[in-house]
């Protein structure tokens, strides 16, 4: 399988990379930004100031500025979450790769966390289909950087800045089986939709065998005891079908577009 990946990467010219600060661009995407090599230089001095809270605020601000700048012209996109530990030979990897290609065919860019496993597979499916393949990475001691199938990549230091980019530039979340990180993003999105901080935002869980236990627990322990409102569970779409997952996203977008034309976005 390694030769196939290597050949595919070479076919797409993955060795051609441009870096613009934390932004990484490959293939055709590398030509989309002008070179920004001019930098202010200053003499080096004591470094204690870089650890103060005011300086951290500037670093946080810079992450938002870089993220907004890099993603501002990205077309409609769907974020795919899932485990970084999913191997290339697994059914989940193959389905994630199929999902990336299907989203591109439906007219969407594909955004992932930029890592290996499910994220790599979704990026790979999108890139191989000629679509827009995006990775939003995070600095972690055990991560190995962005996968080879990311065409536009941004690395973040802060989880909350990265989360903002996922939500702001996605029309939907599709969650493949995953661990704590996937659950974190899932419940973040559910909370935002439930509280109407974001609207018209479908959340799809791929893999009924994997997710059913969680959904059953939400219904039995949260909904039954009044911890969430009746109908909140309906915010979650559970399926095993790539075709159905994409249809849910497309239908939601069509409904949102129709509501916008009628001026009924809040009602939608």
mmCIF file of N, CA, C and O in Angstrom, residues 105-165:
data_model
loop_
_atom_site.group_PDB
_atom_site.id
_atom_site.type_symbol
_atom_site.label_atom_id
_atom_site.label_comp_id
_atom_site.label_asym_id
_atom_site.label_seq_id
_atom_site.Cartn_x
_atom_site.Cartn_y
_atom_site.Cartn_z
ATOM 1 N N UNK A 105 -17.427 15.572 -5.138
ATOM 2 C CA UNK A 105 -18.374 15.407 -6.241
ATOM 3 C C UNK A 105 -19.638 16.218 -6.013
ATOM 4 O O UNK A 105 -20.292 16.663 -6.971
ATOM 5 N N UNK A 106 -20.002 16.433 -4.737
ATOM 6 C CA UNK A 106 -21.197 17.215 -4.410
ATOM 7 C C UNK A 106 -20.912 18.712 -4.378
ATOM 8 O O UNK A 106 -21.823 19.513 -4.129
ATOM 9 N N UNK A 107 -19.656 19.099 -4.597
ATOM 10 C CA UNK A 107 -19.322 20.513 -4.682
ATOM 11 C C UNK A 107 -18.728 21.117 -3.426
ATOM 12 O O UNK A 107 -18.707 22.341 -3.280
ATOM 13 N N UNK A 108 -18.233 20.284 -2.518
ATOM 14 C CA UNK A 108 -17.699 20.786 -1.260
ATOM 15 C C UNK A 108 -16.189 20.583 -1.163
ATOM 16 O O UNK A 108 -15.654 19.599 -1.670
ATOM 17 N N UNK A 109 -15.535 21.523 -0.502
ATOM 18 C CA UNK A 109 -14.167 21.294 -0.062
ATOM 19 C C UNK A 109 -14.217 20.398 1.171
ATOM 20 O O UNK A 109 -15.242 20.298 1.841
ATOM 21 N N UNK A 110 -13.104 19.747 1.466
ATOM 22 C CA UNK A 110 -13.022 18.852 2.619
ATOM 23 C C UNK A 110 -11.995 19.401 3.602
ATOM 24 O O UNK A 110 -10.840 19.660 3.236
ATOM 25 N N UNK A 111 -12.434 19.581 4.856
ATOM 26 C CA UNK A 111 -11.563 20.050 5.924
ATOM 27 C C UNK A 111 -11.399 18.934 6.941
ATOM 28 O O UNK A 111 -12.373 18.270 7.304
ATOM 29 N N UNK A 112 -10.179 18.718 7.406
ATOM 30 C CA UNK A 112 -9.928 17.767 8.486
ATOM 31 C C UNK A 112 -8.953 18.398 9.473
ATOM 32 O O UNK A 112 -8.486 19.521 9.279
ATOM 33 N N UNK A 113 -8.641 17.633 10.511
ATOM 34 C CA UNK A 113 -7.614 18.075 11.452
ATOM 35 C C UNK A 113 -6.208 17.930 10.913
ATOM 36 O O UNK A 113 -5.241 18.275 11.588
ATOM 37 N N UNK A 114 -6.092 17.419 9.680
ATOM 38 C CA UNK A 114 -4.804 17.390 8.999
ATOM 39 C C UNK A 114 -3.880 16.260 9.395
ATOM 40 O O UNK A 114 -2.781 16.150 8.857
ATOM 41 N N UNK A 115 -4.304 15.392 10.321
ATOM 42 C CA UNK A 115 -3.434 14.341 10.792
ATOM 43 C C UNK A 115 -3.568 13.052 10.007
ATOM 44 O O UNK A 115 -4.116 13.022 8.905
ATOM 45 N N UNK A 116 -3.084 11.943 10.571
ATOM 46 C CA UNK A 116 -3.152 10.640 9.900
ATOM 47 C C UNK A 116 -4.532 10.000 10.090
ATOM 48 O O UNK A 116 -5.478 10.643 10.566
ATOM 49 N N UNK A 117 -4.639 8.721 9.724
ATOM 50 C CA UNK A 117 -5.861 7.967 9.964
ATOM 51 C C UNK A 117 -7.031 8.449 9.126
ATOM 52 O O UNK A 117 -6.916 8.674 7.918
ATOM 53 N N UNK A 118 -8.173 8.619 9.778
ATOM 54 C CA UNK A 118 -9.385 9.072 9.104
ATOM 55 C C UNK A 118 -9.161 10.410 8.410
ATOM 56 O O UNK A 118 -9.630 10.641 7.288
ATOM 57 N N UNK A 119 -8.438 11.291 9.067
ATOM 58 C CA UNK A 119 -8.193 12.617 8.487
ATOM 59 C C UNK A 119 -7.417 12.501 7.177
ATOM 60 O O UNK A 119 -7.772 13.131 6.166
ATOM 61 N N UNK A 120 -6.373 11.712 7.199
ATOM 62 C CA UNK A 120 -5.598 11.489 5.970
ATOM 63 C C UNK A 120 -6.467 10.901 4.868
ATOM 64 O O UNK A 120 -6.393 11.314 3.705
ATOM 65 N N UNK A 121 -7.313 9.929 5.227
ATOM 66 C CA UNK A 121 -8.152 9.269 4.230
ATOM 67 C C UNK A 121 -9.117 10.246 3.575
ATOM 68 O O UNK A 121 -9.294 10.241 2.351
ATOM 69 N N UNK A 122 -9.761 11.101 4.372
ATOM 70 C CA UNK A 122 -10.702 12.073 3.813
ATOM 71 C C UNK A 122 -9.977 13.091 2.942
ATOM 72 O O UNK A 122 -10.451 13.448 1.849
ATOM 73 N N UNK A 123 -8.822 13.571 3.418
ATOM 74 C CA UNK A 123 -8.020 14.485 2.593
ATOM 75 C C UNK A 123 -7.583 13.810 1.301
ATOM 76 O O UNK A 123 -7.597 14.418 0.226
ATOM 77 N N UNK A 124 -7.226 12.557 1.414
ATOM 78 C CA UNK A 124 -6.761 11.812 0.239
ATOM 79 C C UNK A 124 -7.880 11.664 -0.789
ATOM 80 O O UNK A 124 -7.674 11.881 -1.985
ATOM 81 N N UNK A 125 -9.075 11.286 -0.325
ATOM 82 C CA UNK A 125 -10.197 11.155 -1.240
ATOM 83 C C UNK A 125 -10.521 12.456 -1.947
ATOM 84 O O UNK A 125 -10.819 12.473 -3.147
ATOM 85 N N UNK A 126 -10.434 13.563 -1.214
ATOM 86 C CA UNK A 126 -10.702 14.869 -1.812
ATOM 87 C C UNK A 126 -9.627 15.248 -2.813
ATOM 88 O O UNK A 126 -9.917 15.701 -3.928
ATOM 89 N N UNK A 127 -8.356 15.065 -2.432
ATOM 90 C CA UNK A 127 -7.252 15.445 -3.308
ATOM 91 C C UNK A 127 -7.219 14.609 -4.577
ATOM 92 O O UNK A 127 -7.025 15.132 -5.687
ATOM 93 N N UNK A 128 -7.426 13.303 -4.426
ATOM 94 C CA UNK A 128 -7.418 12.418 -5.591
ATOM 95 C C UNK A 128 -8.555 12.732 -6.561
ATOM 96 O O UNK A 128 -8.442 12.452 -7.753
ATOM 97 N N UNK A 129 -9.626 13.334 -6.045
ATOM 98 C CA UNK A 129 -10.769 13.678 -6.894
ATOM 99 C C UNK A 129 -10.651 15.079 -7.478
ATOM 100 O O UNK A 129 -11.584 15.569 -8.113
ATOM 101 N N UNK A 130 -9.524 15.724 -7.240
ATOM 102 C CA UNK A 130 -9.311 17.063 -7.779
ATOM 103 C C UNK A 130 -9.977 18.156 -6.978
ATOM 104 O O UNK A 130 -10.136 19.275 -7.456
ATOM 105 N N UNK A 131 -10.383 17.851 -5.730
ATOM 106 C CA UNK A 131 -11.069 18.832 -4.907
ATOM 107 C C UNK A 131 -10.132 19.613 -4.012
ATOM 108 O O UNK A 131 -8.909 19.449 -4.049
ATOM 109 N N UNK A 132 -10.719 20.439 -3.192
ATOM 110 C CA UNK A 132 -9.976 21.292 -2.265
ATOM 111 C C UNK A 132 -9.782 20.513 -0.967
ATOM 112 O O UNK A 132 -10.747 20.217 -0.263
ATOM 113 N N UNK A 133 -8.569 20.172 -0.625
ATOM 114 C CA UNK A 133 -8.241 19.359 0.537
ATOM 115 C C UNK A 133 -7.516 20.215 1.564
ATOM 116 O O UNK A 133 -6.404 20.686 1.324
ATOM 117 N N UNK A 134 -8.142 20.401 2.732
ATOM 118 C CA UNK A 134 -7.662 21.357 3.730
ATOM 119 C C UNK A 134 -7.392 20.642 5.046
ATOM 120 O O UNK A 134 -8.149 19.756 5.452
ATOM 121 N N UNK A 135 -6.313 21.007 5.719
ATOM 122 C CA UNK A 135 -5.994 20.450 7.014
ATOM 123 C C UNK A 135 -5.697 21.543 8.025
ATOM 124 O O UNK A 135 -4.902 22.436 7.744
ATOM 125 N N UNK A 136 -6.366 21.477 9.172
ATOM 126 C CA UNK A 136 -6.122 22.429 10.252
ATOM 127 C C UNK A 136 -5.459 21.671 11.392
ATOM 128 O O UNK A 136 -6.111 20.985 12.172
ATOM 129 N N UNK A 137 -4.154 21.778 11.461
ATOM 130 C CA UNK A 137 -3.389 21.002 12.416
ATOM 131 C C UNK A 137 -3.292 21.669 13.769
ATOM 132 O O UNK A 137 -3.660 22.830 13.957
ATOM 133 N N UNK A 138 -2.785 20.914 14.744
ATOM 134 C CA UNK A 138 -2.585 21.430 16.094
ATOM 135 C C UNK A 138 -1.227 20.950 16.593
ATOM 136 O O UNK A 138 -0.818 19.815 16.315
ATOM 137 N N UNK A 139 -0.511 21.810 17.290
ATOM 138 C CA UNK A 139 0.789 21.447 17.841
ATOM 139 C C UNK A 139 0.599 20.528 19.038
ATOM 140 O O UNK A 139 0.074 20.942 20.073
ATOM 141 N N UNK A 140 0.994 19.286 18.894
ATOM 142 C CA UNK A 140 0.922 18.303 19.975
ATOM 143 C C UNK A 140 2.237 17.534 20.016
ATOM 144 O O UNK A 140 2.869 17.326 18.972
ATOM 145 N N UNK A 141 2.664 17.082 21.192
ATOM 146 C CA UNK A 141 3.960 16.401 21.296
ATOM 147 C C UNK A 141 4.014 15.082 20.546
ATOM 148 O O UNK A 141 5.088 14.623 20.175
ATOM 149 N N UNK A 142 2.834 14.458 20.287
ATOM 150 C CA UNK A 142 2.838 13.146 19.641
ATOM 151 C C UNK A 142 2.314 13.196 18.213
ATOM 152 O O UNK A 142 2.111 12.172 17.589
ATOM 153 N N UNK A 143 2.050 14.387 17.693
ATOM 154 C CA UNK A 143 1.597 14.501 16.309
ATOM 155 C C UNK A 143 2.791 14.639 15.377
ATOM 156 O O UNK A 143 3.835 15.176 15.753
ATOM 157 N N UNK A 144 2.628 14.202 14.120
ATOM 158 C CA UNK A 144 3.738 14.205 13.173
ATOM 159 C C UNK A 144 3.571 15.244 12.066
ATOM 160 O O UNK A 144 4.257 15.192 11.063
ATOM 161 N N UNK A 145 2.670 16.187 12.235
ATOM 162 C CA UNK A 145 2.478 17.205 11.233
ATOM 163 C C UNK A 145 1.365 16.847 10.276
ATOM 164 O O UNK A 145 0.694 15.823 10.398
ATOM 165 N N UNK A 146 1.163 17.693 9.292
ATOM 166 C CA UNK A 146 0.066 17.522 8.337
ATOM 167 C C UNK A 146 0.335 16.361 7.390
ATOM 168 O O UNK A 146 1.466 16.148 6.956
ATOM 169 N N UNK A 147 -0.721 15.639 7.054
ATOM 170 C CA UNK A 147 -0.547 14.501 6.155
ATOM 171 C C UNK A 147 -0.245 14.957 4.728
ATOM 172 O O UNK A 147 -0.452 16.130 4.371
ATOM 173 N N UNK A 148 0.218 14.037 3.900
ATOM 174 C CA UNK A 148 0.688 14.360 2.558
ATOM 175 C C UNK A 148 -0.416 14.757 1.591
ATOM 176 O O UNK A 148 -0.124 15.216 0.477
ATOM 177 N N UNK A 149 -1.691 14.598 1.963
ATOM 178 C CA UNK A 149 -2.795 14.867 1.048
ATOM 179 C C UNK A 149 -3.465 16.192 1.312
ATOM 180 O O UNK A 149 -4.486 16.517 0.696
ATOM 181 N N UNK A 150 -2.895 16.980 2.211
ATOM 182 C CA UNK A 150 -3.406 18.325 2.491
ATOM 183 C C UNK A 150 -2.816 19.294 1.475
ATOM 184 O O UNK A 150 -1.600 19.379 1.310
ATOM 185 N N UNK A 151 -3.687 20.010 0.775
ATOM 186 C CA UNK A 151 -3.235 21.022 -0.185
ATOM 187 C C UNK A 151 -3.071 22.383 0.474
ATOM 188 O O UNK A 151 -2.168 23.141 0.149
ATOM 189 N N UNK A 152 -3.974 22.723 1.367
ATOM 190 C CA UNK A 152 -3.897 23.968 2.139
ATOM 191 C C UNK A 152 -3.918 23.595 3.604
ATOM 192 O O UNK A 152 -4.873 22.986 4.078
ATOM 193 N N UNK A 153 -2.861 23.926 4.316
ATOM 194 C CA UNK A 153 -2.779 23.553 5.720
ATOM 195 C C UNK A 153 -2.443 24.735 6.605
ATOM 196 O O UNK A 153 -1.689 25.628 6.211
ATOM 197 N N UNK A 154 -3.024 24.757 7.789
ATOM 198 C CA UNK A 154 -2.727 25.775 8.788
ATOM 199 C C UNK A 154 -2.484 25.061 10.110
ATOM 200 O O UNK A 154 -3.298 24.231 10.527
ATOM 201 N N UNK A 155 -1.392 25.369 10.762
ATOM 202 C CA UNK A 155 -1.080 24.781 12.066
ATOM 203 C C UNK A 155 -1.415 25.767 13.179
ATOM 204 O O UNK A 155 -1.066 26.950 13.099
ATOM 205 N N UNK A 156 -2.078 25.268 14.214
ATOM 206 C CA UNK A 156 -2.495 26.103 15.333
ATOM 207 C C UNK A 156 -1.804 25.658 16.611
ATOM 208 O O UNK A 156 -1.476 24.489 16.787
ATOM 209 N N UNK A 157 -1.618 26.608 17.507
ATOM 210 C CA UNK A 157 -1.113 26.296 18.837
ATOM 211 C C UNK A 157 -2.274 26.108 19.806
ATOM 212 O O UNK A 157 -2.189 25.307 20.726
ATOM 213 N N UNK A 158 -3.362 26.856 19.590
ATOM 214 C CA UNK A 158 -4.472 26.871 20.529
ATOM 215 C C UNK A 158 -5.681 26.139 19.953
ATOM 216 O O UNK A 158 -6.126 26.416 18.841
ATOM 217 N N UNK A 159 -6.238 25.215 20.745
ATOM 218 C CA UNK A 159 -7.392 24.451 20.302
ATOM 219 C C UNK A 159 -8.581 25.353 19.993
ATOM 220 O O UNK A 159 -9.319 25.125 19.032
ATOM 221 N N UNK A 160 -8.810 26.391 20.818
ATOM 222 C CA UNK A 160 -10.009 27.193 20.629
ATOM 223 C C UNK A 160 -9.964 28.008 19.340
ATOM 224 O O UNK A 160 -11.000 28.218 18.706
ATOM 225 N N UNK A 161 -8.774 28.436 18.926
ATOM 226 C CA UNK A 161 -8.663 29.132 17.651
ATOM 227 C C UNK A 161 -8.945 28.180 16.496
ATOM 228 O O UNK A 161 -9.649 28.512 15.529
ATOM 229 N N UNK A 162 -8.410 26.986 16.593
ATOM 230 C CA UNK A 162 -8.640 25.954 15.577
ATOM 231 C C UNK A 162 -10.116 25.577 15.494
ATOM 232 O O UNK A 162 -10.675 25.436 14.407
ATOM 233 N N UNK A 163 -10.760 25.424 16.648
ATOM 234 C CA UNK A 163 -12.186 25.083 16.657
ATOM 235 C C UNK A 163 -13.019 26.150 15.954
ATOM 236 O O UNK A 163 -13.990 25.838 15.247
ATOM 237 N N UNK A 164 -12.664 27.403 16.160
ATOM 238 C CA UNK A 164 -13.391 28.485 15.500
ATOM 239 C C UNK A 164 -13.318 28.340 13.988
ATOM 240 O O UNK A 164 -14.311 28.551 13.287
ATOM 241 N N UNK A 165 -12.160 27.950 13.465
ATOM 242 C CA UNK A 165 -12.002 27.794 12.022
ATOM 243 C C UNK A 165 -12.855 26.642 11.494
ATOM 244 O O UNK A 165 -13.478 26.752 10.430
#
